[in-house]
Short mmCIF file of C-alpha atoms in Angstrom, two decimals:
data_model
loop_
_atom_site.label_atom_id
_atom_site.label_comp_id
_atom_site.label_asym_id
_atom_site.label_seq_id
_atom_site.Cartn_x
_atom_site.Cartn_y
_atom_site.Cartn_z
CA MET A 1 166.84 74.45 105.08
CA VAL A 2 167.17 76.84 102.10
CA ASN A 3 168.80 80.15 102.94
CA ARG A 4 166.20 82.83 102.00
CA ILE A 5 168.40 85.99 102.43
CA ALA A 6 169.20 87.73 99.17
CA VAL A 7 172.89 87.76 98.12
CA THR A 8 174.35 91.05 96.98
CA MET A 9 176.52 90.55 93.78
CA ALA A 10 178.80 93.23 92.20
CA MET A 11 179.20 92.10 88.53
CA PRO A 12 182.56 92.61 87.00
CA ARG A 13 183.02 94.73 83.94
CA PRO A 14 183.97 92.14 81.21
CA SER A 15 186.80 93.07 78.96
CA LEU A 16 186.63 93.12 75.10
CA ALA A 17 189.17 90.27 75.09
CA ARG A 18 187.06 88.23 77.40
CA ALA A 19 183.76 88.81 75.62
CA ASP A 20 185.42 87.75 72.25
CA HIS A 21 185.61 84.17 73.75
CA HIS A 22 181.95 83.84 74.31
CA PRO A 23 179.78 82.36 71.59
CA MET A 24 176.67 84.07 70.49
CA ALA A 25 173.28 82.77 70.26
CA PRO A 26 171.72 81.86 66.82
CA ASP A 27 169.09 83.98 65.31
CA LEU A 28 165.90 83.97 67.31
CA ASN A 29 162.68 82.52 65.94
CA ILE A 30 159.66 84.81 65.86
CA ASP A 31 157.56 82.96 68.49
CA ARG A 32 155.63 85.43 70.77
CA THR A 33 153.68 82.75 72.67
CA VAL A 34 153.20 83.84 76.33
CA SER A 35 154.73 81.02 78.38
CA ARG A 36 155.16 80.34 82.12
CA GLY A 37 158.23 78.79 83.65
CA SER A 38 157.74 75.48 85.25
CA SER A 39 158.42 75.26 89.00
CA SER A 40 159.75 71.72 88.61
CA SER A 41 162.10 72.63 85.54
CA SER A 42 163.10 76.40 85.97
CA SER A 43 166.71 76.65 86.64
CA ALA A 44 166.03 79.81 88.72
CA ARG A 45 164.48 77.73 91.46
CA LYS A 46 166.71 77.44 94.55
CA GLY A 47 168.54 74.31 94.80
CA GLY A 48 168.23 73.76 91.03
CA GLY A 49 171.77 75.10 90.06
CA GLY A 50 170.30 77.99 88.05
CA GLY A 51 171.55 81.55 87.67
CA GLY A 52 168.64 83.03 89.50
CA ILE A 53 167.34 86.80 88.87
CA VAL A 54 169.82 89.77 88.91
CA PHE A 55 168.41 93.20 89.64
CA VAL A 56 170.23 96.05 88.03
CA VAL A 57 169.86 99.19 90.16
CA ASN A 58 170.93 102.69 89.20
CA PRO A 59 171.70 104.36 92.55
CA LYS A 60 171.73 107.84 91.05
CA GLY A 61 168.50 107.40 89.14
CA ALA A 62 165.83 110.10 89.81
CA ASN A 63 168.21 112.04 92.09
CA GLY A 64 168.84 109.16 94.37
CA ARG A 65 165.17 108.39 94.89
CA THR A 66 165.34 105.05 92.81
CA VAL A 67 167.96 103.48 95.46
CA GLU A 68 165.85 104.76 98.34
CA GLU A 69 162.57 103.23 96.77
CA TRP A 70 164.58 99.92 96.12
CA LYS A 71 165.70 99.71 99.68
CA LYS A 72 162.09 100.13 100.73
CA LEU A 73 161.01 97.39 98.20
CA LEU A 74 163.83 94.81 99.06
CA PRO A 75 162.08 93.26 102.12
CA HIS A 76 158.95 92.64 100.23
CA LEU A 77 160.71 91.38 97.25
CA ARG A 78 162.79 88.88 99.35
CA SER A 79 159.58 87.78 101.07
CA ARG A 80 157.71 87.27 97.70
CA LEU A 81 160.59 85.71 95.60
CA GLY A 82 163.21 84.64 98.08
CA ARG A 83 161.58 81.22 98.87
CA ASP A 84 161.98 80.01 95.36
CA TYR A 85 164.59 82.16 93.65
CA ASN A 86 168.03 83.11 94.18
CA ILE A 87 168.13 86.94 94.15
CA TYR A 88 171.05 89.12 93.18
CA GLU A 89 171.30 92.94 93.29
CA SER A 90 173.91 94.76 91.38
CA PHE A 91 174.35 98.54 91.58
CA THR A 92 175.70 100.50 88.56
CA SER A 93 178.68 102.63 88.88
CA GLY A 94 178.32 104.78 85.83
CA PRO A 95 177.25 104.99 82.02
CA SER A 96 177.21 101.58 80.18
CA HIS A 97 177.69 99.59 83.43
CA ALA A 98 174.32 98.22 83.28
CA MET A 99 175.21 96.57 79.83
CA ASP A 100 178.26 94.85 81.23
CA ILE A 101 176.27 93.60 84.10
CA THR A 102 173.60 92.23 81.85
CA ARG A 103 176.02 90.45 79.54
CA GLU A 104 177.92 88.98 82.47
CA ALA A 105 174.65 87.69 83.99
CA ILE A 106 173.53 86.02 80.79
CA ARG A 107 176.90 84.32 80.19
CA GLU A 108 176.45 83.04 83.91
CA GLU A 109 173.04 81.73 82.94
CA ALA A 110 170.77 84.09 84.80
CA ASP A 111 167.27 83.36 84.40
CA ALA A 112 166.31 87.02 84.24
CA VAL A 113 167.82 90.39 84.39
CA VAL A 114 165.36 93.07 85.84
CA ALA A 115 166.14 96.87 85.20
CA VAL A 116 165.26 98.82 88.44
CA GLY A 117 164.67 102.33 87.53
CA GLY A 118 163.54 104.49 84.54
CA ASP A 119 163.83 104.23 80.69
CA GLY A 120 167.64 104.95 80.73
CA THR A 121 168.42 101.88 82.86
CA LEU A 122 166.10 99.66 80.83
CA HIS A 123 167.63 101.06 77.70
CA GLU A 124 171.15 99.92 78.78
CA VAL A 125 169.96 96.65 80.08
CA VAL A 126 168.37 95.97 76.61
CA ASN A 127 171.75 96.79 74.94
CA GLY A 128 173.50 94.32 77.27
CA PHE A 129 171.44 91.60 75.63
CA PHE A 130 173.68 92.06 72.56
CA TRP A 131 177.26 92.09 71.65
CA ALA A 132 178.92 92.89 68.36
CA GLY A 133 175.36 92.90 66.47
CA LYS A 134 174.42 89.40 67.98
CA PRO A 135 172.49 88.08 71.05
CA VAL A 136 174.49 87.09 73.96
CA CYS A 137 174.12 83.73 75.10
CA ALA A 138 175.05 81.38 78.06
CA CYS A 139 178.64 80.51 77.65
CA GLU A 140 179.08 77.09 79.09
CA HIS A 141 176.31 74.56 79.86
CA ASP A 142 173.25 75.41 77.69
CA ARG A 143 173.91 77.79 74.68
CA ASN A 144 170.02 77.56 73.94
CA LYS A 145 169.13 78.89 77.38
CA THR A 146 167.51 82.28 77.28
CA THR A 147 167.51 85.01 79.90
CA ALA A 148 164.47 86.99 80.22
CA LEU A 149 164.09 90.85 80.62
CA GLY A 150 162.21 92.21 83.48
CA LEU A 151 161.30 95.69 84.56
CA ILE A 152 160.65 97.44 87.95
CA PRO A 153 159.80 101.05 87.04
CA LEU A 154 161.24 103.44 89.52
CA GLY A 155 162.98 106.20 87.60
CA THR A 156 162.09 109.72 86.25
CA GLY A 157 160.41 108.33 83.06
CA SER A 158 158.71 105.18 82.73
CA ASP A 159 157.63 105.58 79.19
CA PHE A 160 158.08 101.95 78.11
CA ALA A 161 155.93 100.71 81.10
CA ARG A 162 153.18 103.07 79.88
CA THR A 163 152.89 101.30 76.43
CA LEU A 164 152.32 98.11 78.31
CA CYS A 165 149.68 99.63 80.48
CA TRP A 166 151.91 99.08 83.57
CA ARG A 167 151.34 101.46 86.46
CA ASN A 168 154.58 102.96 88.18
CA ASP A 169 153.97 100.57 91.03
CA PRO A 170 156.89 98.49 92.29
CA HIS A 171 154.71 95.83 94.15
CA GLU A 172 152.84 95.07 90.92
CA ALA A 173 156.12 94.70 89.21
CA VAL A 174 157.23 92.15 91.71
CA GLU A 175 154.06 90.22 91.30
CA ARG A 176 154.62 90.04 87.48
CA ILE A 177 158.02 88.67 88.21
CA ALA A 178 156.63 86.06 90.66
CA ARG A 179 154.03 84.94 88.03
CA GLY A 180 156.69 84.18 85.60
CA LEU A 181 154.68 84.78 82.46
CA LYS A 182 156.94 85.70 79.53
CA THR A 183 156.21 86.88 76.05
CA ARG A 184 158.71 87.98 73.12
CA ILE A 185 159.00 91.55 72.22
CA ASP A 186 160.53 93.51 69.41
CA VAL A 187 163.85 95.43 69.57
CA GLY A 188 164.93 98.38 67.33
CA VAL A 189 168.35 98.60 66.15
CA ILE A 190 170.16 101.66 64.89
CA ASN A 191 173.23 101.38 62.43
CA GLY A 192 175.54 104.29 61.36
CA ASP A 193 178.46 104.43 58.86
CA ILE A 194 180.84 103.35 61.37
CA GLY A 195 180.82 101.81 64.95
CA GLU A 196 178.53 98.92 66.57
CA PRO A 197 174.73 98.73 66.25
CA HIS A 198 172.70 100.37 69.05
CA TYR A 199 169.43 98.96 70.27
CA PHE A 200 166.32 100.55 71.57
CA ILE A 201 163.12 99.34 72.98
CA ASN A 202 161.11 102.32 73.07
CA VAL A 203 161.50 105.35 70.91
CA ALA A 204 164.37 106.70 68.74
CA ASP A 205 164.19 110.30 67.35
CA ILE A 206 165.77 112.65 65.04
CA HIS A 207 166.45 116.52 64.93
CA LEU A 208 164.49 118.80 67.32
CA SER A 209 163.14 116.15 69.67
CA ALA A 210 166.43 114.45 69.87
CA LYS A 211 168.11 117.79 70.60
CA ALA A 212 165.56 118.41 73.34
CA GLY A 213 166.28 115.11 74.78
CA TYR A 214 169.94 115.83 74.75
CA TYR A 215 169.40 119.05 76.86
CA ALA A 216 166.57 117.38 78.91
CA SER A 217 169.24 114.77 80.14
CA ARG A 218 171.31 117.66 81.69
CA TYR A 219 168.29 118.57 83.94
CA LYS A 220 167.09 115.26 85.41
CA GLN A 221 167.36 116.87 88.89
CA PHE A 222 164.08 118.67 88.13
CA GLY A 223 162.16 115.56 87.53
CA ASN A 224 159.68 115.58 84.55
CA LEU A 225 160.15 119.36 84.20
CA CYS A 226 163.47 118.45 82.57
CA TYR A 227 161.52 117.62 79.39
CA ILE A 228 160.07 121.18 79.27
CA ILE A 229 163.49 122.73 79.90
CA GLY A 230 165.01 120.53 77.21
CA ALA A 231 162.42 121.67 74.77
CA LEU A 232 162.96 125.21 75.43
CA ARG A 233 166.70 124.80 74.93
CA GLY A 234 166.18 122.61 71.84
CA PHE A 235 164.20 125.55 70.14
CA MET A 236 167.21 128.00 70.54
CA GLY A 237 168.72 128.18 67.15
CA HIS A 238 166.62 125.35 65.63
CA THR A 239 165.97 125.30 61.93
CA ASN A 240 163.88 122.91 59.95
CA ARG A 241 166.03 120.52 57.51
CA ASP A 242 165.41 118.88 54.30
CA PHE A 243 165.83 115.10 54.62
CA LYS A 244 166.25 112.07 52.27
CA ILE A 245 164.45 108.95 53.51
CA LYS A 246 164.43 105.26 52.33
CA VAL A 247 161.74 103.02 53.53
CA ASN A 248 162.18 99.04 53.53
CA GLY A 249 165.07 99.38 51.07
CA GLY A 250 163.04 101.31 48.52
CA GLU A 251 163.89 104.52 46.69
CA TRP A 252 165.07 107.71 48.36
CA LYS A 253 162.46 110.31 48.83
CA VAL A 254 163.05 113.89 49.85
CA PHE A 255 160.93 115.35 52.96
CA PRO A 256 161.42 119.09 53.08
CA GLN A 257 161.51 121.15 56.18
CA VAL A 258 161.53 118.45 58.75
CA THR A 259 161.17 119.40 62.38
CA ALA A 260 161.46 116.00 63.89
CA ILE A 261 161.37 112.24 62.95
CA CYS A 262 160.20 109.89 65.91
CA ILE A 263 160.57 106.04 65.12
CA GLY A 264 158.48 104.06 67.82
CA ASN A 265 158.79 100.39 68.85
CA ALA A 266 156.56 101.63 71.58
CA LYS A 267 154.12 104.60 72.03
CA TYR A 268 155.56 107.07 74.55
CA PHE A 269 158.51 109.32 75.06
CA GLY A 270 159.28 112.48 76.85
CA GLY A 271 157.69 111.73 80.21
CA GLY A 272 154.30 110.61 78.75
CA MET A 273 153.98 112.02 75.31
CA LYS A 274 152.09 109.58 72.96
CA ILE A 275 154.19 110.39 69.97
CA THR A 276 153.91 107.17 68.11
CA PRO A 277 150.30 106.12 69.28
CA ASN A 278 150.00 103.07 66.94
CA ALA A 279 153.30 101.47 67.87
CA ASP A 280 153.25 97.88 69.36
CA PRO A 281 156.50 96.10 70.47
CA ARG A 282 154.82 92.80 69.70
CA ASP A 283 153.87 93.45 65.94
CA GLY A 284 157.16 93.40 64.02
CA ASN A 285 156.85 96.91 62.81
CA LEU A 286 158.24 100.39 63.85
CA GLU A 287 155.76 103.41 63.55
CA VAL A 288 157.47 106.49 62.10
CA VAL A 289 155.89 109.89 62.65
CA ILE A 290 157.37 112.81 60.72
CA LEU A 291 156.72 116.46 61.76
CA GLN A 292 157.33 118.98 58.90
CA ASN A 293 157.44 122.77 59.02
CA PHE A 294 156.49 123.03 62.76
CA LYS A 295 157.15 126.48 64.28
CA TRP A 296 157.50 126.86 68.06
CA TYR A 297 153.98 127.98 68.51
CA ASP A 298 152.69 124.87 66.93
CA PHE A 299 154.12 122.87 69.75
CA ILE A 300 152.35 125.19 72.32
CA LEU A 301 149.03 125.03 70.27
CA LYS A 302 149.11 121.34 69.71
CA LEU A 303 150.88 120.07 72.76
CA HIS A 304 147.81 118.47 74.14
CA ARG A 305 147.33 116.44 70.93
CA LEU A 306 150.98 115.13 71.09
CA TYR A 307 150.41 114.11 74.59
CA ASN A 308 147.11 112.32 73.93
CA GLY A 309 148.22 110.78 70.66
CA THR A 310 145.55 112.57 68.51
CA HIS A 311 148.23 114.46 66.39
CA LEU A 312 148.40 112.09 63.34
CA SER A 313 145.39 113.96 61.71
CA VAL A 314 147.16 117.39 62.13
CA LYS A 315 148.58 119.22 59.14
CA ASN A 316 152.08 118.52 58.33
CA VAL A 317 152.25 115.27 60.24
CA THR A 318 153.02 111.96 58.37
CA SER A 319 152.80 108.35 59.82
CA MET A 320 153.93 105.10 58.49
CA ARG A 321 154.56 101.58 59.44
CA VAL A 322 158.08 100.17 58.41
CA GLN A 323 160.53 97.37 59.05
CA SER A 324 163.52 99.65 58.11
CA ILE A 325 164.13 103.32 57.48
CA GLU A 326 167.16 105.08 56.48
CA VAL A 327 167.54 108.83 57.10
CA GLU A 328 170.15 111.38 55.62
CA GLU A 329 170.21 115.18 55.23
CA VAL A 330 169.94 116.58 51.70
CA GLU A 331 172.90 118.87 52.51
CA ASP A 332 175.06 117.19 55.07
CA SER A 333 175.86 119.54 58.15
CA GLY A 334 176.74 116.80 60.57
CA SER A 335 174.69 118.52 63.21
CA VAL A 336 171.48 116.69 63.20
CA TYR A 337 170.84 115.06 66.58
CA VAL A 338 169.84 111.41 66.96
CA GLN A 339 168.80 109.73 70.11
CA SER A 340 167.00 106.54 71.37
CA ASP A 341 165.15 105.90 74.54
CA GLY A 342 166.45 109.29 75.72
CA GLU A 343 170.16 108.59 75.15
CA HIS A 344 172.19 110.81 72.91
CA LEU A 345 173.71 108.73 70.01
CA GLY A 346 175.42 111.33 67.85
CA PHE A 347 174.24 112.60 64.56
CA LEU A 348 172.87 111.68 60.93
CA PRO A 349 173.09 109.56 58.82
CA ARG A 350 171.38 106.57 60.41
CA LYS A 351 169.39 103.45 59.49
CA PHE A 352 166.75 102.05 61.92
CA SER A 353 165.28 98.56 61.71
CA ILE A 354 163.21 96.16 63.70
CA LEU A 355 164.28 92.79 65.30
CA PRO A 356 161.07 90.92 65.70
CA ALA A 357 160.62 88.89 68.86
CA ALA A 358 164.19 89.55 69.85
CA ILE A 359 163.95 89.39 73.54
CA GLU A 360 161.78 87.30 76.00
CA MET A 361 160.10 89.61 78.75
CA LEU A 362 158.50 88.98 81.96
CA CYS A 363 155.00 90.09 81.73
#
């Protein structure tokens, strides 16, 4: 009889030397067809020799509430999935660990890696699908095998789940995994003058909103209130800046007195603010929203419009759909913040591009 008890697995942190020995997958074809894994052919099925499903859990997420919710969910998850799938759980031990777990799981031919937590955990798992600017792939038996991305939203913020109209309900998430339906989603990529590319699945942003996000990350213990605290801290000493912007490799154009730039693969950030309301992670575009010459009182007066996504008609708001956008300061101060999916990435200049249909996701 097949053992139905879930196995706990602690993934090792792969070294750079070891990673260099693993071949990378070829460029992904743009095919967004929703597919279902076959019960007879899926390698995740018990007894089929597959890699199973790896659940990546941040035990410190939402001030420890994530791991408590995970423990409550686990008996149901085992009951619903354990009959057919090998189930592994791996707890992160610090920043970037979820990336290492994900890369190791893909190389070990996992059928899916599921982020358990908020947008921060999802962000790291997505970055784990890439290494040295290319997709990671299974290293031994089948280099064409793909590992799907999954999500059980349990953290402070679940903004990406909002774009897909998913409720913050872990039992519904388990049902999505059990159905096995998959679709390809786009991923944003950020390049600087030096260093490796960085990837985002939700929203990247520049200047005031990125600075606010940087401070908000320090107050996660206050739940969604951290975004308000971060905004107040961000306004302290803030000045609008003149930027140079190049869209889709065209000519540079100056945008004066920019308050913030938001670059959306998805619609929401900051705990439910619908900042890029026309973004769709399946259309091969990024939506860029530029706020110019905003004062602190503008955010108070127009906050409701930012949250419900009706701000695109407001004065000094520009929206465009792009495949790539480069942003620099007119006078380089080296102090304009950049973040993606709530993670601080440093400062301008940066180039943002879209990778269409880059990852297969359980939907």
